[in-house]
Amino acid sequence: MTDVEHESGAPATEPAVTRADKNLSTEYIPPRTDLERRLAAMWAERLKVRPVGVDDDFFELGGHSLAAAELLVDIASATGVEVSAQTLFLQPSIAELAAALETGTGAQG
């Protein structure tokens, strides 16, 4: 699968950019757990950036409020846990978000 091809084989609407294109302040650290890998895949799909590291900031990667809302829906669908927008805004890295999901501190309700 290429960067311009979706998992289904259909052309993607936008080609993915690399981390280097974003000039991020963090070094790339790959996902270590299944949850981190799932979250990284969701972020890469929503933000069209590859690869996504566990310490990368959602907003520094190009995330905004609409993308955050869509991502929260993706997370709820994939994990069965509704995460509050506040959690994503205050814990905008995959490592932080995964920790919040694992401990239940990021759940909405």
Tab-separated table of N, CA, C and O in Angstrom:
chain	number	residue	atom	x	y	z
A	1	MET	N	0.847	-1.179	0.000
A	1	MET	CA	0.000	0.000	0.000
A	1	MET	C	0.890	1.239	0.000
A	1	MET	O	1.814	1.348	0.785
A	2	THR	N	0.595	2.182	-0.843
A	2	THR	CA	1.366	3.416	-0.917
A	2	THR	C	0.724	4.487	-0.063
A	2	THR	O	-0.399	4.327	0.408
A	3	ASP	N	1.424	5.603	0.099
A	3	ASP	CA	0.887	6.705	0.891
A	3	ASP	C	-0.352	7.321	0.253
A	3	ASP	O	-1.120	7.990	0.912
A	4	VAL	N	-0.542	7.113	-1.041
A	4	VAL	CA	-1.691	7.698	-1.705
A	4	VAL	C	-2.805	6.683	-1.905
A	4	VAL	O	-3.754	6.922	-2.605
A	5	GLU	N	-2.674	5.541	-1.265
A	5	GLU	CA	-3.681	4.497	-1.379
A	5	GLU	C	-4.268	4.208	-0.007
A	5	GLU	O	-3.562	4.115	0.977
A	6	HIS	N	-5.557	4.091	0.061
A	6	HIS	CA	-6.252	3.790	1.309
A	6	HIS	C	-6.163	2.295	1.572
A	6	HIS	O	-5.880	1.514	0.671
A	7	GLU	N	-6.416	1.870	2.809
A	7	GLU	CA	-6.387	0.455	3.166
A	7	GLU	C	-7.282	-0.374	2.253
A	7	GLU	O	-7.009	-1.533	1.981
A	8	SER	N	-8.371	0.199	1.781
A	8	SER	CA	-9.298	-0.528	0.919
A	8	SER	C	-8.749	-0.692	-0.491
A	8	SER	O	-9.321	-1.410	-1.294
A	9	GLY	N	-7.639	-0.018	-0.806
A	9	GLY	CA	-7.079	-0.057	-2.144
A	9	GLY	C	-7.494	1.139	-2.982
A	9	GLY	O	-6.945	1.374	-4.042
A	10	ALA	N	-8.475	1.891	-2.501
A	10	ALA	CA	-8.923	3.078	-3.221
A	10	ALA	C	-7.930	4.215	-2.990
A	10	ALA	O	-7.294	4.282	-1.945
A	11	PRO	N	-7.806	5.102	-3.947
A	11	PRO	CA	-6.896	6.236	-3.743
A	11	PRO	C	-7.328	7.074	-2.540
A	11	PRO	O	-8.512	7.304	-2.326
A	12	ALA	N	-6.371	7.496	-1.761
A	12	ALA	CA	-6.656	8.361	-0.615
A	12	ALA	C	-6.973	9.758	-1.131
A	12	ALA	O	-6.534	10.146	-2.216
A	13	THR	N	-7.710	10.512	-0.343
A	13	THR	CA	-8.063	11.863	-0.771
A	13	THR	C	-6.882	12.810	-0.670
A	13	THR	O	-6.778	13.745	-1.428
A	14	GLU	N	-5.990	12.572	0.278
A	14	GLU	CA	-4.813	13.412	0.443
A	14	GLU	C	-3.612	12.526	0.704
A	14	GLU	O	-3.694	11.598	1.495
A	15	PRO	N	-2.482	12.802	0.065
A	15	PRO	CA	-1.293	12.013	0.381
A	15	PRO	C	-0.784	12.360	1.777
A	15	PRO	O	-0.962	13.485	2.251
A	16	ALA	N	-0.198	11.384	2.431
A	16	ALA	CA	0.346	11.611	3.768
A	16	ALA	C	1.648	12.397	3.664
A	16	ALA	O	2.392	12.272	2.698
A	17	VAL	N	1.897	13.216	4.659
A	17	VAL	CA	3.177	13.901	4.769
A	17	VAL	C	3.991	13.178	5.836
A	17	VAL	O	3.451	12.412	6.627
A	18	THR	N	5.258	13.428	5.861
A	18	THR	CA	6.114	12.783	6.848
A	18	THR	C	6.291	13.683	8.058
A	18	THR	O	5.993	14.878	8.005
A	19	ARG	N	6.805	13.094	9.110
A	19	ARG	CA	7.112	13.868	10.317
A	19	ARG	C	8.079	14.998	9.985
A	19	ARG	O	7.972	16.091	10.506
A	20	ALA	N	9.051	14.728	9.120
A	20	ALA	CA	10.062	15.730	8.770
A	20	ALA	C	9.414	16.967	8.140
A	20	ALA	O	9.873	18.083	8.351
A	21	ASP	N	8.338	16.752	7.389
A	21	ASP	CA	7.624	17.869	6.777
A	21	ASP	C	7.008	18.797	7.827
A	21	ASP	O	6.751	19.961	7.556
A	22	LYS	N	6.738	18.258	9.008
A	22	LYS	CA	6.080	19.022	10.070
A	22	LYS	C	7.060	19.749	10.986
A	22	LYS	O	6.659	20.577	11.789
A	23	ASN	N	8.351	19.414	10.917
A	23	ASN	CA	9.360	20.048	11.769
A	23	ASN	C	8.952	19.983	13.245
A	23	ASN	O	8.830	21.008	13.925
A	24	LEU	N	8.722	18.770	13.734
A	24	LEU	CA	8.227	18.553	15.095
A	24	LEU	C	9.305	18.763	16.145
A	24	LEU	O	10.493	18.614	15.873
A	25	SER	N	8.872	19.051	17.343
A	25	SER	CA	9.806	19.280	18.449
A	25	SER	C	10.177	17.995	19.169
A	25	SER	O	11.019	18.005	20.050
A	26	THR	N	9.557	16.876	18.799
A	26	THR	CA	9.825	15.600	19.464
A	26	THR	C	10.540	14.647	18.525
A	26	THR	O	10.395	14.719	17.307
A	27	GLU	N	11.319	13.743	19.110
A	27	GLU	CA	11.971	12.672	18.356
A	27	GLU	C	10.956	11.557	18.157
A	27	GLU	O	10.065	11.363	18.990
A	28	TYR	N	11.096	10.815	17.086
A	28	TYR	CA	10.180	9.716	16.825
A	28	TYR	C	10.454	8.551	17.774
A	28	TYR	O	11.564	8.039	17.849
A	29	ILE	N	9.427	8.169	18.502
A	29	ILE	CA	9.449	6.963	19.335
A	29	ILE	C	8.256	6.138	18.884
A	29	ILE	O	7.117	6.594	18.976
A	30	PRO	N	8.507	4.935	18.363
A	30	PRO	CA	7.396	4.140	17.833
A	30	PRO	C	6.460	3.655	18.932
A	30	PRO	O	6.854	3.547	20.108
A	31	PRO	N	5.218	3.371	18.563
A	31	PRO	CA	4.266	2.806	19.532
A	31	PRO	C	4.799	1.500	20.109
A	31	PRO	O	5.418	0.705	19.396
A	32	ARG	N	4.546	1.292	21.409
A	32	ARG	CA	5.079	0.117	22.107
A	32	ARG	C	4.004	-0.906	22.440
A	32	ARG	O	4.306	-2.072	22.624
A	33	THR	N	2.779	-0.472	22.574
A	33	THR	CA	1.697	-1.374	22.975
A	33	THR	C	0.655	-1.444	21.871
A	33	THR	O	0.642	-0.611	20.961
A	34	ASP	N	-0.231	-2.415	21.987
A	34	ASP	CA	-1.303	-2.538	21.004
A	34	ASP	C	-2.162	-1.272	20.983
A	34	ASP	O	-2.499	-0.771	19.909
A	35	LEU	N	-2.503	-0.738	22.148
A	35	LEU	CA	-3.323	0.472	22.208
A	35	LEU	C	-2.600	1.646	21.552
A	35	LEU	O	-3.199	2.393	20.779
A	36	GLU	N	-1.315	1.817	21.834
A	36	GLU	CA	-0.558	2.908	21.207
A	36	GLU	C	-0.511	2.732	19.686
A	36	GLU	O	-0.636	3.712	18.952
A	37	ARG	N	-0.358	1.503	19.203
A	37	ARG	CA	-0.351	1.261	17.759
A	37	ARG	C	-1.697	1.607	17.139
A	37	ARG	O	-1.764	2.206	16.062
A	38	ARG	N	-2.777	1.245	17.809
A	38	ARG	CA	-4.111	1.558	17.304
A	38	ARG	C	-4.342	3.070	17.267
A	38	ARG	O	-4.877	3.612	16.292
A	39	LEU	N	-3.935	3.750	18.342
A	39	LEU	CA	-4.086	5.208	18.375
A	39	LEU	C	-3.232	5.871	17.298
A	39	LEU	O	-3.684	6.794	16.614
A	40	ALA	N	-1.999	5.405	17.131
A	40	ALA	CA	-1.107	5.977	16.107
A	40	ALA	C	-1.706	5.815	14.714
A	40	ALA	O	-1.636	6.731	13.885
A	41	ALA	N	-2.318	4.670	14.456
A	41	ALA	CA	-2.951	4.444	13.151
A	41	ALA	C	-4.122	5.404	12.946
A	41	ALA	O	-4.311	5.948	11.849
A	42	MET	N	-4.901	5.627	13.999
A	42	MET	CA	-6.030	6.562	13.905
A	42	MET	C	-5.537	7.982	13.639
A	42	MET	O	-6.102	8.706	12.815
A	43	TRP	N	-4.490	8.389	14.364
A	43	TRP	CA	-3.946	9.735	14.173
A	43	TRP	C	-3.392	9.886	12.769
A	43	TRP	O	-3.617	10.903	12.120
A	44	ALA	N	-2.661	8.881	12.292
A	44	ALA	CA	-2.079	8.941	10.948
A	44	ALA	C	-3.176	9.073	9.908
A	44	ALA	O	-3.053	9.856	8.954
A	45	GLU	N	-4.260	8.332	10.088
A	45	GLU	CA	-5.378	8.388	9.143
A	45	GLU	C	-6.062	9.759	9.176
A	45	GLU	O	-6.331	10.350	8.134
A	46	ARG	N	-6.339	10.273	10.359
A	46	ARG	CA	-7.038	11.560	10.489
A	46	ARG	C	-6.175	12.741	10.078
A	46	ARG	O	-6.652	13.693	9.478
A	47	LEU	N	-4.891	12.700	10.438
A	47	LEU	CA	-4.015	13.856	10.228
A	47	LEU	C	-3.174	13.766	8.963
A	47	LEU	O	-2.488	14.720	8.609
A	48	LYS	N	-3.206	12.593	8.312
A	48	LYS	CA	-2.443	12.374	7.083
A	48	LYS	C	-0.953	12.619	7.297
A	48	LYS	O	-0.273	13.222	6.465
A	49	VAL	N	-0.438	12.144	8.426
A	49	VAL	CA	0.982	12.257	8.764
A	49	VAL	C	1.479	10.861	9.106
A	49	VAL	O	0.830	10.126	9.843
A	50	ARG	N	2.649	10.504	8.579
A	50	ARG	CA	3.240	9.206	8.884
A	50	ARG	C	4.736	9.346	8.998
A	50	ARG	O	5.310	10.103	8.222
A	51	PRO	N	5.366	8.653	9.903
A	51	PRO	CA	4.770	7.900	11.007
A	51	PRO	C	4.425	8.831	12.162
A	51	PRO	O	4.934	9.943	12.251
A	52	VAL	N	3.583	8.356	13.057
A	52	VAL	CA	3.206	9.106	14.255
A	52	VAL	C	3.871	8.430	15.451
A	52	VAL	O	3.704	7.230	15.662
A	53	GLY	N	4.631	9.199	16.210
A	53	GLY	CA	5.300	8.680	17.396
A	53	GLY	C	4.476	8.894	18.649
A	53	GLY	O	3.560	9.724	18.670
A	54	VAL	N	4.827	8.170	19.698
A	54	VAL	CA	4.028	8.223	20.927
A	54	VAL	C	4.142	9.541	21.674
A	54	VAL	O	3.267	9.868	22.474
A	55	ASP	N	5.193	10.313	21.436
A	55	ASP	CA	5.350	11.596	22.119
A	55	ASP	C	4.967	12.787	21.250
A	55	ASP	O	5.076	13.936	21.675
A	56	ASP	N	4.507	12.528	20.035
A	56	ASP	CA	4.105	13.614	19.145
A	56	ASP	C	2.829	14.271	19.655
A	56	ASP	O	1.917	13.601	20.129
A	57	ASP	N	2.773	15.584	19.542
A	57	ASP	CA	1.628	16.364	19.981
A	57	ASP	C	0.587	16.419	18.860
A	57	ASP	O	0.906	16.771	17.723
A	58	PHE	N	-0.651	16.067	19.191
A	58	PHE	CA	-1.747	16.053	18.226
A	58	PHE	C	-1.849	17.375	17.474
A	58	PHE	O	-2.013	17.406	16.252
A	59	PHE	N	-1.733	18.466	18.177
A	59	PHE	CA	-1.912	19.785	17.562
A	59	PHE	C	-0.686	20.201	16.756
A	59	PHE	O	-0.808	20.841	15.723
A	60	GLU	N	0.488	19.808	17.191
A	60	GLU	CA	1.703	20.090	16.440
A	60	GLU	C	1.721	19.308	15.123
A	60	GLU	O	2.297	19.745	14.134
A	61	LEU	N	1.064	18.142	15.112
A	61	LEU	CA	0.953	17.343	13.897
A	61	LEU	C	-0.055	17.927	12.907
A	61	LEU	O	-0.176	17.454	11.791
A	62	GLY	N	-0.782	18.950	13.321
A	62	GLY	CA	-1.763	19.579	12.448
A	62	GLY	C	-3.199	19.390	12.899
A	62	GLY	O	-4.131	19.783	12.199
A	63	GLY	N	-3.387	18.786	14.069
A	63	GLY	CA	-4.728	18.579	14.591
A	63	GLY	C	-5.400	19.894	14.951
A	63	GLY	O	-4.740	20.875	15.284
A	64	HIS	N	-6.712	19.904	14.840
A	64	HIS	CA	-7.522	21.072	15.188
A	64	HIS	C	-8.818	20.554	15.798
A	64	HIS	O	-9.015	19.340	15.928
A	65	SER	N	-9.710	21.442	16.162
A	65	SER	CA	-10.904	21.029	16.910
A	65	SER	C	-11.788	20.051	16.143
A	65	SER	O	-12.311	19.099	16.724
A	66	LEU	N	-11.964	20.242	14.842
A	66	LEU	CA	-12.789	19.309	14.070
A	66	LEU	C	-12.123	17.935	13.983
A	66	LEU	O	-12.771	16.906	14.173
A	67	ALA	N	-10.820	17.918	13.726
A	67	ALA	CA	-10.089	16.648	13.675
A	67	ALA	C	-10.128	15.961	15.044
A	67	ALA	O	-10.230	14.732	15.129
A	68	ALA	N	-10.065	16.744	16.118
A	68	ALA	CA	-10.144	16.179	17.472
A	68	ALA	C	-11.502	15.518	17.693
A	68	ALA	O	-11.574	14.397	18.209
A	69	ALA	N	-12.575	16.192	17.269
A	69	ALA	CA	-13.915	15.627	17.435
A	69	ALA	C	-14.045	14.323	16.652
A	69	ALA	O	-14.587	13.330	17.150
A	70	GLU	N	-13.530	14.299	15.432
A	70	GLU	CA	-13.583	13.088	14.612
A	70	GLU	C	-12.742	11.972	15.227
A	70	GLU	O	-13.152	10.804	15.241
A	71	LEU	N	-11.588	12.328	15.744
A	71	LEU	CA	-10.717	11.339	16.376
A	71	LEU	C	-11.379	10.733	17.613
A	71	LEU	O	-11.277	9.527	17.850
A	72	LEU	N	-12.059	11.551	18.392
A	72	LEU	CA	-12.728	11.047	19.592
A	72	LEU	C	-13.815	10.035	19.225
A	72	LEU	O	-14.004	9.037	19.931
A	73	VAL	N	-14.485	10.256	18.106
A	73	VAL	CA	-15.470	9.292	17.611
A	73	VAL	C	-14.763	7.999	17.201
A	73	VAL	O	-15.218	6.893	17.514
A	74	ASP	N	-13.631	8.131	16.511
A	74	ASP	CA	-12.851	6.954	16.105
A	74	ASP	C	-12.415	6.138	17.318
A	74	ASP	O	-12.511	4.905	17.320
A	75	ILE	N	-11.935	6.830	18.343
A	75	ILE	CA	-11.455	6.144	19.555
A	75	ILE	C	-12.604	5.411	20.234
A	75	ILE	O	-12.462	4.254	20.643
A	76	ALA	N	-13.748	6.066	20.344
A	76	ALA	CA	-14.910	5.438	20.975
A	76	ALA	C	-15.347	4.203	20.192
A	76	ALA	O	-15.660	3.162	20.782
A	77	SER	N	-15.342	4.293	18.875
A	77	SER	CA	-15.730	3.155	18.039
A	77	SER	C	-14.757	1.995	18.184
A	77	SER	O	-15.159	0.839	18.225
A	78	ALA	N	-13.471	2.312	18.253
A	78	ALA	CA	-12.439	1.270	18.299
A	78	ALA	C	-12.258	0.652	19.678
A	78	ALA	O	-11.928	-0.526	19.793
A	79	THR	N	-12.474	1.448	20.731
A	79	THR	CA	-12.174	0.958	22.080
A	79	THR	C	-13.404	0.756	22.953
A	79	THR	O	-13.316	0.119	24.001
A	80	GLY	N	-14.522	1.355	22.552
A	80	GLY	CA	-15.718	1.286	23.392
A	80	GLY	C	-15.684	2.270	24.552
A	80	GLY	O	-16.553	2.254	25.417
A	81	VAL	N	-14.682	3.152	24.557
A	81	VAL	CA	-14.542	4.148	25.620
A	81	VAL	C	-14.706	5.535	25.011
A	81	VAL	O	-14.014	5.876	24.052
A	82	GLU	N	-15.622	6.312	25.560
A	82	GLU	CA	-15.782	7.689	25.111
A	82	GLU	C	-14.795	8.566	25.885
A	82	GLU	O	-14.870	8.656	27.110
A	83	VAL	N	-13.888	9.173	25.152
A	83	VAL	CA	-12.866	10.037	25.740
A	83	VAL	C	-13.354	11.473	25.656
A	83	VAL	O	-13.889	11.890	24.635
A	84	SER	N	-13.159	12.221	26.721
A	84	SER	CA	-13.581	13.621	26.711
A	84	SER	C	-12.623	14.457	25.866
A	84	SER	O	-11.436	14.149	25.750
A	85	ALA	N	-13.149	15.515	25.269
A	85	ALA	CA	-12.313	16.441	24.508
A	85	ALA	C	-11.249	17.048	25.415
A	85	ALA	O	-10.113	17.248	24.999
A	86	GLN	N	-11.606	17.296	26.661
A	86	GLN	CA	-10.658	17.858	27.619
A	86	GLN	C	-9.436	16.957	27.767
A	86	GLN	O	-8.309	17.439	27.852
A	87	THR	N	-9.662	15.650	27.772
A	87	THR	CA	-8.543	14.711	27.907
A	87	THR	C	-7.581	14.869	26.736
A	87	THR	O	-6.368	14.949	26.928
A	88	LEU	N	-8.107	14.922	25.513
A	88	LEU	CA	-7.237	15.072	24.345
A	88	LEU	C	-6.517	16.416	24.361
A	88	LEU	O	-5.333	16.493	24.057
A	89	PHE	N	-7.205	17.465	24.762
A	89	PHE	CA	-6.578	18.792	24.787
A	89	PHE	C	-5.496	18.884	25.863
A	89	PHE	O	-4.482	19.542	25.666
A	90	LEU	N	-5.702	18.227	27.005
A	90	LEU	CA	-4.722	18.285	28.095
A	90	LEU	C	-3.648	17.210	27.997
A	90	LEU	O	-2.579	17.340	28.593
A	91	GLN	N	-3.936	16.147	27.265
A	91	GLN	CA	-2.986	15.037	27.112
A	91	GLN	C	-2.869	14.720	25.623
A	91	GLN	O	-3.335	13.683	25.160
A	92	PRO	N	-2.230	15.624	24.858
A	92	PRO	CA	-2.271	15.530	23.402
A	92	PRO	C	-1.248	14.602	22.745
A	92	PRO	O	-1.044	14.670	21.546
A	93	SER	N	-0.613	13.725	23.517
A	93	SER	CA	0.286	12.746	22.892
A	93	SER	C	-0.328	11.354	23.012
A	93	SER	O	-1.174	11.101	23.874
A	94	ILE	N	0.097	10.469	22.150
A	94	ILE	CA	-0.408	9.093	22.186
A	94	ILE	C	-0.070	8.434	23.509
A	94	ILE	O	-0.900	7.741	24.096
A	95	ALA	N	1.149	8.632	23.998
A	95	ALA	CA	1.545	8.025	25.269
A	95	ALA	C	0.638	8.486	26.409
A	95	ALA	O	0.167	7.676	27.210
A	96	GLU	N	0.364	9.783	26.460
A	96	GLU	CA	-0.498	10.325	27.519
A	96	GLU	C	-1.937	9.848	27.369
A	96	GLU	O	-2.588	9.479	28.345
A	97	LEU	N	-2.429	9.866	26.132
A	97	LEU	CA	-3.804	9.448	25.891
A	97	LEU	C	-3.993	7.961	26.178
A	97	LEU	O	-4.979	7.558	26.785
A	98	ALA	N	-3.030	7.137	25.766
A	98	ALA	CA	-3.116	5.702	26.046
A	98	ALA	C	-3.111	5.446	27.550
A	98	ALA	O	-3.878	4.616	28.041
A	99	ALA	N	-2.262	6.174	28.282
A	99	ALA	CA	-2.228	6.009	29.735
A	99	ALA	C	-3.569	6.390	30.353
A	99	ALA	O	-4.071	5.703	31.249
A	100	ALA	N	-4.164	7.474	29.865
A	100	ALA	CA	-5.471	7.899	30.384
A	100	ALA	C	-6.542	6.847	30.083
A	100	ALA	O	-7.386	6.550	30.926
A	101	LEU	N	-6.498	6.264	28.888
A	101	LEU	CA	-7.470	5.222	28.528
A	101	LEU	C	-7.272	3.978	29.390
A	101	LEU	O	-8.240	3.368	29.841
A	102	GLU	N	-6.026	3.594	29.614
A	102	GLU	CA	-5.731	2.391	30.382
A	102	GLU	C	-6.122	2.523	31.850
A	102	GLU	O	-6.515	1.563	32.480
A	103	THR	N	-6.013	3.734	32.379
A	103	THR	CA	-6.353	3.938	33.795
A	103	THR	C	-7.793	4.384	33.989
A	103	THR	O	-8.276	4.466	35.121
A	104	GLY	N	-8.461	4.721	32.885
A	104	GLY	CA	-9.836	5.168	32.970
A	104	GLY	C	-9.989	6.642	33.303
A	104	GLY	O	-11.104	7.133	33.445
A	105	THR	N	-8.870	7.370	33.387
A	105	THR	CA	-8.958	8.795	33.745
A	105	THR	C	-9.396	9.659	32.582
A	105	THR	O	-9.783	10.801	32.773
A	106	GLY	N	-9.355	9.129	31.351
A	106	GLY	CA	-9.741	9.927	30.195
A	106	GLY	C	-11.176	9.706	29.770
A	106	GLY	O	-11.667	10.366	28.874
A	107	ALA	N	-11.846	8.781	30.434
A	107	ALA	CA	-13.222	8.451	30.042
A	107	ALA	C	-14.174	9.587	30.342
A	107	ALA	O	-14.050	10.274	31.345
A	108	GLN	N	-15.113	9.760	29.448
A	108	GLN	CA	-16.120	10.794	29.604
A	108	GLN	C	-17.235	10.218	30.483
A	108	GLN	O	-17.584	9.068	30.370
A	109	GLY	N	-17.796	11.051	31.286
A	109	GLY	CA	-18.928	10.545	32.049
A	109	GLY	C	-18.910	11.031	33.401
A	109	GLY	O	-19.489	11.232	34.288
